[in-house]
Coordinates of C-alpha atoms in Angstrom, one line a residue:
X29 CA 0.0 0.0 0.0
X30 CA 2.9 2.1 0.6
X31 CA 4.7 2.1 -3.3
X32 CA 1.5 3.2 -5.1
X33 CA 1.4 6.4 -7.3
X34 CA -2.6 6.7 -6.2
X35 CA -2.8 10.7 -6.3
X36 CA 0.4 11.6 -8.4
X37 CA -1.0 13.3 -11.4
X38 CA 1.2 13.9 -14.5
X39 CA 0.5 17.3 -16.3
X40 CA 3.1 17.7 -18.6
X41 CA 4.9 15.8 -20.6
X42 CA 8.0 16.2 -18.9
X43 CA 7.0 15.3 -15.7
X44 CA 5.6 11.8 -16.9
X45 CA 9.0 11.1 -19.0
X46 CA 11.6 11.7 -16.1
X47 CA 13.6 9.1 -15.0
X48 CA 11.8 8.2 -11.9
X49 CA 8.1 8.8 -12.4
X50 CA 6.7 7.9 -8.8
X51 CA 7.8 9.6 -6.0
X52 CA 8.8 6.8 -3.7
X53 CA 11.7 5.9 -6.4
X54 CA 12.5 9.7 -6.3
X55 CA 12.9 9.9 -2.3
X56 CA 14.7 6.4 -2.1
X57 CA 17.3 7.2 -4.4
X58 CA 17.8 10.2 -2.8
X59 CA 18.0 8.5 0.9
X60 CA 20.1 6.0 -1.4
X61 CA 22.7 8.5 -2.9
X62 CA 22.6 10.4 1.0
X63 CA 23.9 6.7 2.0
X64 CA 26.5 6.4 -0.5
X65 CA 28.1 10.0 0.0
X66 CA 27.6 10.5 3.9
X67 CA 27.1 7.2 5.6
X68 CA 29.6 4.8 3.7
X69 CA 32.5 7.5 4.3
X70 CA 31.1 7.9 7.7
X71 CA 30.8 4.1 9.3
X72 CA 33.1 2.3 6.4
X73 CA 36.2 1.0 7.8
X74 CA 40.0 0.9 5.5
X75 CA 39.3 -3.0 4.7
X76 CA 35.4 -2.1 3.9
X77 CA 36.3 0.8 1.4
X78 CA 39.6 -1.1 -0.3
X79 CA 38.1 -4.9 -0.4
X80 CA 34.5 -4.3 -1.3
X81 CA 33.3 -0.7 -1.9
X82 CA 35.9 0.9 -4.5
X83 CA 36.2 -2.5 -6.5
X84 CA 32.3 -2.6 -6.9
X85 CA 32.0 0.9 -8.2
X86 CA 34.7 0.7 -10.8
X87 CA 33.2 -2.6 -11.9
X88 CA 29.6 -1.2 -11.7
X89 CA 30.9 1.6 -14.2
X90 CA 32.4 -1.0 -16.4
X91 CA 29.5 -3.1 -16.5
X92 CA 27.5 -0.4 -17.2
X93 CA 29.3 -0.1 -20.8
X94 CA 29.4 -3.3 -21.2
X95 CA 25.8 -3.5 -20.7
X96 CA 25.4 -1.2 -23.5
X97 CA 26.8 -3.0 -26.2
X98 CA 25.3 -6.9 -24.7
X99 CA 22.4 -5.8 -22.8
X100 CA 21.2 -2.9 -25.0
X101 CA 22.8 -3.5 -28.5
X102 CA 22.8 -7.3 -28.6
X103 CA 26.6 -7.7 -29.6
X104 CA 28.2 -10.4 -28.1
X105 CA 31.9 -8.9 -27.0
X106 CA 34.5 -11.0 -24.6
X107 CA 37.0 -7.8 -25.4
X108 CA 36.1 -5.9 -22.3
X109 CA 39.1 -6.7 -20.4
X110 CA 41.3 -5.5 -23.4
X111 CA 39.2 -2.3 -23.5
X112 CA 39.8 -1.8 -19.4
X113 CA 43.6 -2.1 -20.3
X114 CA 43.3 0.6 -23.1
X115 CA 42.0 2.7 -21.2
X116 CA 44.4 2.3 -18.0
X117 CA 47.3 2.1 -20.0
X118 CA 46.6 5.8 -22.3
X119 CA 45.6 7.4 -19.3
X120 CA 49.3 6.3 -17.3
X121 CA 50.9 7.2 -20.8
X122 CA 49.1 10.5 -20.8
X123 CA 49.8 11.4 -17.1
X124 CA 53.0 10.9 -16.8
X125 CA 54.2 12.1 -20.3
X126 CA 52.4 15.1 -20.1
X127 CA 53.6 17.5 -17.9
X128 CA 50.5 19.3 -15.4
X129 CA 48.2 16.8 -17.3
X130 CA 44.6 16.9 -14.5
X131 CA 44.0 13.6 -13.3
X132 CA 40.4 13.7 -15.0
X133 CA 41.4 14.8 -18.5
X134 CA 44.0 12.1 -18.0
X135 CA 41.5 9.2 -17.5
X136 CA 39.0 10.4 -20.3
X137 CA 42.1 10.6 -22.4
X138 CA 41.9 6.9 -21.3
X139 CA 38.6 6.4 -22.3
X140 CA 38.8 8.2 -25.7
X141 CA 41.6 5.8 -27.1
X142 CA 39.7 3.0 -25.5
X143 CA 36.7 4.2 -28.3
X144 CA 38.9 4.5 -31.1
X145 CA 40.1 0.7 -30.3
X146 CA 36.6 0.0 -29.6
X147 CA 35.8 1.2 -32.9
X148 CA 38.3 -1.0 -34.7
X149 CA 37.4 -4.3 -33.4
X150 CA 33.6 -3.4 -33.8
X151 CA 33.8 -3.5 -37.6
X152 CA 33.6 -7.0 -38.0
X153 CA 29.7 -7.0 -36.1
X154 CA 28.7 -5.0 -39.4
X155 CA 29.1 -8.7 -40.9
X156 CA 29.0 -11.4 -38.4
X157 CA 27.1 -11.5 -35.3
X158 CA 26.9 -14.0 -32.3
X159 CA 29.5 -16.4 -32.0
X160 CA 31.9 -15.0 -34.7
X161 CA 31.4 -11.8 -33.3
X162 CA 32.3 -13.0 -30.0
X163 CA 35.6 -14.8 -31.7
X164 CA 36.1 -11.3 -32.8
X165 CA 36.3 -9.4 -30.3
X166 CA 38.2 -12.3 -28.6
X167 CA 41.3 -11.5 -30.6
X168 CA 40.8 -8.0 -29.2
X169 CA 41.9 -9.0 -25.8
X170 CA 44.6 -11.5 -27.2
X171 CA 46.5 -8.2 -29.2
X172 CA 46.0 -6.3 -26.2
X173 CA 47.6 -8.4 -23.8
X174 CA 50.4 -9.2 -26.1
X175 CA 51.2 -5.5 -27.1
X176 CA 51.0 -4.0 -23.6
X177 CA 53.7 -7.4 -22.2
X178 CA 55.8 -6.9 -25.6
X179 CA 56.2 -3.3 -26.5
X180 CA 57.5 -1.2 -24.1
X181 CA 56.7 2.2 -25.0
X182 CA 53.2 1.3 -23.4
X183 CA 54.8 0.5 -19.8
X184 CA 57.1 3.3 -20.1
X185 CA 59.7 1.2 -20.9
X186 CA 59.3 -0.4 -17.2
X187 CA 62.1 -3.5 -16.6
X188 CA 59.7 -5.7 -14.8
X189 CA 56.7 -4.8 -17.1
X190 CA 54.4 -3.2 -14.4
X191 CA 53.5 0.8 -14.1
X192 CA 52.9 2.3 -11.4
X193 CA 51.4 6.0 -10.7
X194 CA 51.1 7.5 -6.9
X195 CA 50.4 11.2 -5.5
X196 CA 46.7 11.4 -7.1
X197 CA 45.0 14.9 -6.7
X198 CA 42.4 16.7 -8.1
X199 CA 42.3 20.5 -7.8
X200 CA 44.2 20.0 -4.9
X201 CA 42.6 17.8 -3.1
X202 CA 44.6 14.9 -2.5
X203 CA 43.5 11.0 -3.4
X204 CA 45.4 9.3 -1.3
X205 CA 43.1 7.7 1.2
X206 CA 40.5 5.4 1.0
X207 CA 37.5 7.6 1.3
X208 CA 39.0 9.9 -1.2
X209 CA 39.3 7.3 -3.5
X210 CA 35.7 5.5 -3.1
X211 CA 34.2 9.5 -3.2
X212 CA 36.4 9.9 -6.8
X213 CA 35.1 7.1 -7.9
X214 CA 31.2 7.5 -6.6
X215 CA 31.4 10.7 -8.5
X216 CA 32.6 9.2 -11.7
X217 CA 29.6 6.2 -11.2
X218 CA 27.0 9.0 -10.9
X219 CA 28.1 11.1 -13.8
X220 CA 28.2 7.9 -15.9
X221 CA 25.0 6.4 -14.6
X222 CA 22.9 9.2 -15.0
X223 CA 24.5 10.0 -19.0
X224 CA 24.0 6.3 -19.7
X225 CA 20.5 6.3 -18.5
X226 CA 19.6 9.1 -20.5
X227 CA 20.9 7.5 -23.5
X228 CA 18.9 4.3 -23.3
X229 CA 15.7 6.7 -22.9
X230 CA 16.6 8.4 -26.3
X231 CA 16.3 7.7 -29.6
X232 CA 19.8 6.0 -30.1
X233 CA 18.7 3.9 -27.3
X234 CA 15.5 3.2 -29.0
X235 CA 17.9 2.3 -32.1
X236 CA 20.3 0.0 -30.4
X237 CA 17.5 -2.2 -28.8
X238 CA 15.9 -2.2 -32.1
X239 CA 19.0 -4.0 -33.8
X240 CA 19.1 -6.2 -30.6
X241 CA 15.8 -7.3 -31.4
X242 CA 15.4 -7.7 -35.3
X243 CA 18.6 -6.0 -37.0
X244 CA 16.8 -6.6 -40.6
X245 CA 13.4 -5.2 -39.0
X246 CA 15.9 -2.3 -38.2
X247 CA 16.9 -1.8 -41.0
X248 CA 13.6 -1.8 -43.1
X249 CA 12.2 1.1 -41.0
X250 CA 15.1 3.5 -41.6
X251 CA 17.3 2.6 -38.8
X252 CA 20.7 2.6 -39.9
X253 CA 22.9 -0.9 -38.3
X254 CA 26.3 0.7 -39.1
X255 CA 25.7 3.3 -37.0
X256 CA 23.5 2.2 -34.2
X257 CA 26.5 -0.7 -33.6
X258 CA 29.4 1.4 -34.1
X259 CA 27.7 3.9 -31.5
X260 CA 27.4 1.5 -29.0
X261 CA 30.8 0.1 -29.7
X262 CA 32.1 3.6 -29.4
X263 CA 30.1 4.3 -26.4
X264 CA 30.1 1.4 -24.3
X265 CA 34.3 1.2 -24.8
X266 CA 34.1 4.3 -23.7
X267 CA 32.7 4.2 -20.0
X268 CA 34.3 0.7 -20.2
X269 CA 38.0 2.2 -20.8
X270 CA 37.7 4.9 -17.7
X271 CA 36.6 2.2 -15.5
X272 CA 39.8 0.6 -16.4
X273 CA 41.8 4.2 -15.9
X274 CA 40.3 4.1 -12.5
X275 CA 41.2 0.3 -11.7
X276 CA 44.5 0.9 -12.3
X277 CA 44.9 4.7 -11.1
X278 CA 42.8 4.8 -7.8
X279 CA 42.0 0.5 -6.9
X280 CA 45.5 -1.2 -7.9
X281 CA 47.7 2.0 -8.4
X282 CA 50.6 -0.4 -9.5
X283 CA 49.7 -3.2 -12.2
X284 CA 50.5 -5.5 -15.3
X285 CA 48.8 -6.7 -18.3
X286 CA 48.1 -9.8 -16.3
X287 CA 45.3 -7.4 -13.9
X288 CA 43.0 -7.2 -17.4
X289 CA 43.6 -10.5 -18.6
X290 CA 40.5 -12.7 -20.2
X291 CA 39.3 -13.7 -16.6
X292 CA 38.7 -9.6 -16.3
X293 CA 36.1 -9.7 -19.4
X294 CA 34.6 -13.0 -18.8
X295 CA 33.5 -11.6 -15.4
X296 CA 32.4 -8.8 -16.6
X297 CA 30.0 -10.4 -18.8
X298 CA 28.7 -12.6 -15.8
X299 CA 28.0 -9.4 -14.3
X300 CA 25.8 -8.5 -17.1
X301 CA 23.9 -12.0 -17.1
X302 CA 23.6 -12.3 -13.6
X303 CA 22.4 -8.4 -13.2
X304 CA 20.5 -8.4 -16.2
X305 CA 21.0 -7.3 -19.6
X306 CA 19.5 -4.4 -21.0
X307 CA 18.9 -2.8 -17.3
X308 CA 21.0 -0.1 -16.0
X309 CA 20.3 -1.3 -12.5
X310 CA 21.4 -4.8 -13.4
X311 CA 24.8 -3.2 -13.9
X312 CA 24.7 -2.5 -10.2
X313 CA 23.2 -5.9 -9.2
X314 CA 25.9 -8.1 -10.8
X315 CA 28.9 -5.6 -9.5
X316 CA 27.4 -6.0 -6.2
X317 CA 27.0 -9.6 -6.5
X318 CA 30.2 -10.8 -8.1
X319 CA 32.6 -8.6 -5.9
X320 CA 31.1 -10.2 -2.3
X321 CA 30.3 -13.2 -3.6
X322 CA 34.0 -14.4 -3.1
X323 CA 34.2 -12.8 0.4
X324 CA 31.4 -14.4 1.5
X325 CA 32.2 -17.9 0.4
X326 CA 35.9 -17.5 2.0
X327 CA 33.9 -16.6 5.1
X328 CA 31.3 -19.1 4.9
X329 CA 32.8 -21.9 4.0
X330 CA 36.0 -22.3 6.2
X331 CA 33.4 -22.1 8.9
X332 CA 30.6 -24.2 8.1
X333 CA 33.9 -26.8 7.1
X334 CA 34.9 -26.2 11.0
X335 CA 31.9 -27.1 11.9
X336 CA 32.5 -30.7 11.1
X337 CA 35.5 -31.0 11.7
X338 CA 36.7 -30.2 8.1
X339 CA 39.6 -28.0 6.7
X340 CA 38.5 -26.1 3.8
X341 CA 41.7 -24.6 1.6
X342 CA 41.7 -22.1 -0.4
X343 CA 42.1 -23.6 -3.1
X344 CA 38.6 -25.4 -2.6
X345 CA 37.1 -21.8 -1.9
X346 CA 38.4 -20.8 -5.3
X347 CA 37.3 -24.1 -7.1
X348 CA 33.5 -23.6 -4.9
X349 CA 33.5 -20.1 -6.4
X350 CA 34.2 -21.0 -10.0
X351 CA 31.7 -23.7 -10.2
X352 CA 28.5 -21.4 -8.1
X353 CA 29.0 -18.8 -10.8
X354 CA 28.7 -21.2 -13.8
X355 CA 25.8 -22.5 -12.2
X356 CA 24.2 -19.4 -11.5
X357 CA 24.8 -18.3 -14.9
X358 CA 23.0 -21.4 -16.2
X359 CA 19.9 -21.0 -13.7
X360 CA 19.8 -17.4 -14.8
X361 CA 19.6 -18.1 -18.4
X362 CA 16.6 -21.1 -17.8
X363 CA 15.0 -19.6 -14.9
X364 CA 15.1 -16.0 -15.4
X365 CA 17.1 -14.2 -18.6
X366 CA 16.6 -11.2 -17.2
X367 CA 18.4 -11.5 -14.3
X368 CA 18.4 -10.1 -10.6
X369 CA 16.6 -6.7 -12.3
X370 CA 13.7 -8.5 -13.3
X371 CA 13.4 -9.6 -10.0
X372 CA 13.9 -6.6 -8.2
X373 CA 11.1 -4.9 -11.0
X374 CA 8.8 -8.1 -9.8
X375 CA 9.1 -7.4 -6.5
X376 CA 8.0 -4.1 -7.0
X377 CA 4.7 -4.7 -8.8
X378 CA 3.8 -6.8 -5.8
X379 CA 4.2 -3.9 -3.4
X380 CA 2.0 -2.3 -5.8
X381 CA -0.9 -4.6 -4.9
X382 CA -0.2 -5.5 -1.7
X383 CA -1.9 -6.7 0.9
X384 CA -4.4 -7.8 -2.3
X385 CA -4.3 -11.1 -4.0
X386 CA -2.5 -11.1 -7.2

């Protein structure tokens, strides 16, 4: 009885088009964002904000573009990773060649030649699409890897193959400790969120989930499928290759190739499936879930093993994680292709019509 929009009256056009039509979603995204810039600062500890906060923005923000192209676009891509390390890699090369280069311009920098690889490897889904696409932007990751170990222009020419950047500020404000960090990074998340949002709502978000749906039906009513896939390409390498600036800038702050391997874009597309595709708030769901999933399982299980008297290694924590996410991702895809979204948006009809039968 309490989520019903009983008495909100929509007189312009406006009003009944903005993002969060009934006034309960307003307020609790507002007591929401109040939590997230106040309270997690406030009663966070160190291990809170490194371990489990910062990761799960950065990876909200990079499944969030890679939402885009899967969820919204329908192209299949396993080159996320190789995007991420674009992105970290052009924003170290333009910070530290570039003297007085802003830490922000430096990690948009990242994100622009991020788009223009993005670009590159998206021309083959003008041609082929599902599992050849997926082959394609496969090799993506595979060239990445290998030019960021091999050349070492990239690393600076670094010895041991690792860069490393320290002394972060911004307007002089310093981003050195962890609530620093986590608010640089909420900021960026917020920014993104509420641009990519906006974009799905608007006609080139109309004319990527029109390709996902029927690219030849597309196509017959004027949509054009070069540049509704390139865009999406462009875009969702975009918000993909700053989320990778800010793994390696503010999370790691010293890293290798090896830190945006193929593991990096696999998860991010479990993130997707298990959030939901084509649901900015399934971006958020699978971040969340995927980065305390782990914690919680090498939590869990050592002590429900010492309950009985078992020993539970690591290893076998590992191994227990790897096989819950493949069968997750399988029970998502029978049970409910829409993922944890479409069961947060169920559970809010309900409250629509409850205490009635429905």
């Amino acid at each position: 009885m309490f989520y019903r929009e009983n008495g909100q009256f929509k007189t312009t056009y406006r009003a009944d088009s903005q993002i969060f039509p009934i006034a309960q979603d307003r307020w609790g995204v507002l007591v929401l964002l109040a939590v997230a810039v106040i309270g997690v600062p406030l009663m966070a500890d160190e291990y809170l904000l490194r371990a489990i906060f910062i990761p799960f923005l950065i990876l909200s923000l990079a499944a969030l573009g890679v939402n885009i192209l899967v969820g919204y676009c329908g192209q299949i891509s396993l080159g996320s990773g190789a995007f991420m390390a674009v992105g970290a890699y052009a924003a170290y090369n333009t910070y530290v060649r570039i003297d007085g280069m802003p830490l922000i311009v430096a990690l948009l920098a990242g994100g622009f030649f991020a788009t223009l690889v993005g670009l590159f490897f998206g021309i083959p889904s003008l041609r082929v699409k599902g599992l050849y696409l997926a082959v394609a932007t496969l090799a993506a990751q595979f060239f990445c890897d290998w030019a960021f170990l091999r050349i070492g222009w990239f690393t600076n020419n670094s010895s041991s193959g690792s860069v490393a950047v320290s002394n972060l500020s911004l307007l002089g404000w310093s981003i050195d400790s962890p609530v620093s960090r986590y608010l640089f990074c909420l900021g960026f998340l917020m920014v993104f969120g509420l641009l990519a949002k906006n974009l799905v709502r608007g006609a080139i978000g109309r004319e990527w989930m029109a390709i996902r749906d029927m690219d030849v039906a597309a196509a017959v009513i004027g949509i054009r499928p070069m540049y509704a896939k390139l865009s999406a390409f462009a875009v969702s390498s975009f918000i993909v290759g700053v989320a990778g600036g800010l793994w390696g800038f503010v999370h790691l702050g010293s890293w290798e190739p090896a830190a945006f391997s193929v593991d990096r874009s696999f998860q991010l597309l479990f993130m997707v499936i298990i959030g939901g595709m084509g649901s900015i708030m399934g971006s958020f769901f699978g971040a969340a879930f995927i980065v305390v999933l782990p914690i919680f399982l090498n939590q869990f299980l050592p002590a429900v093993g010492g309950l009985f008297g078992v020993e539970i290694s690591t290893a076998l924590v590992a191994h227990a994680e790897v096989m819950l996410f493949g069968a997750l991702i399988i029970w998502f895809l029978i049970v409910e292709p829409h993922g944890l979204a479409k069961l947060w948006s169920i559970g809010k009809q309900k409250m629509r019509l409850w205490p009635f039968p429905h």
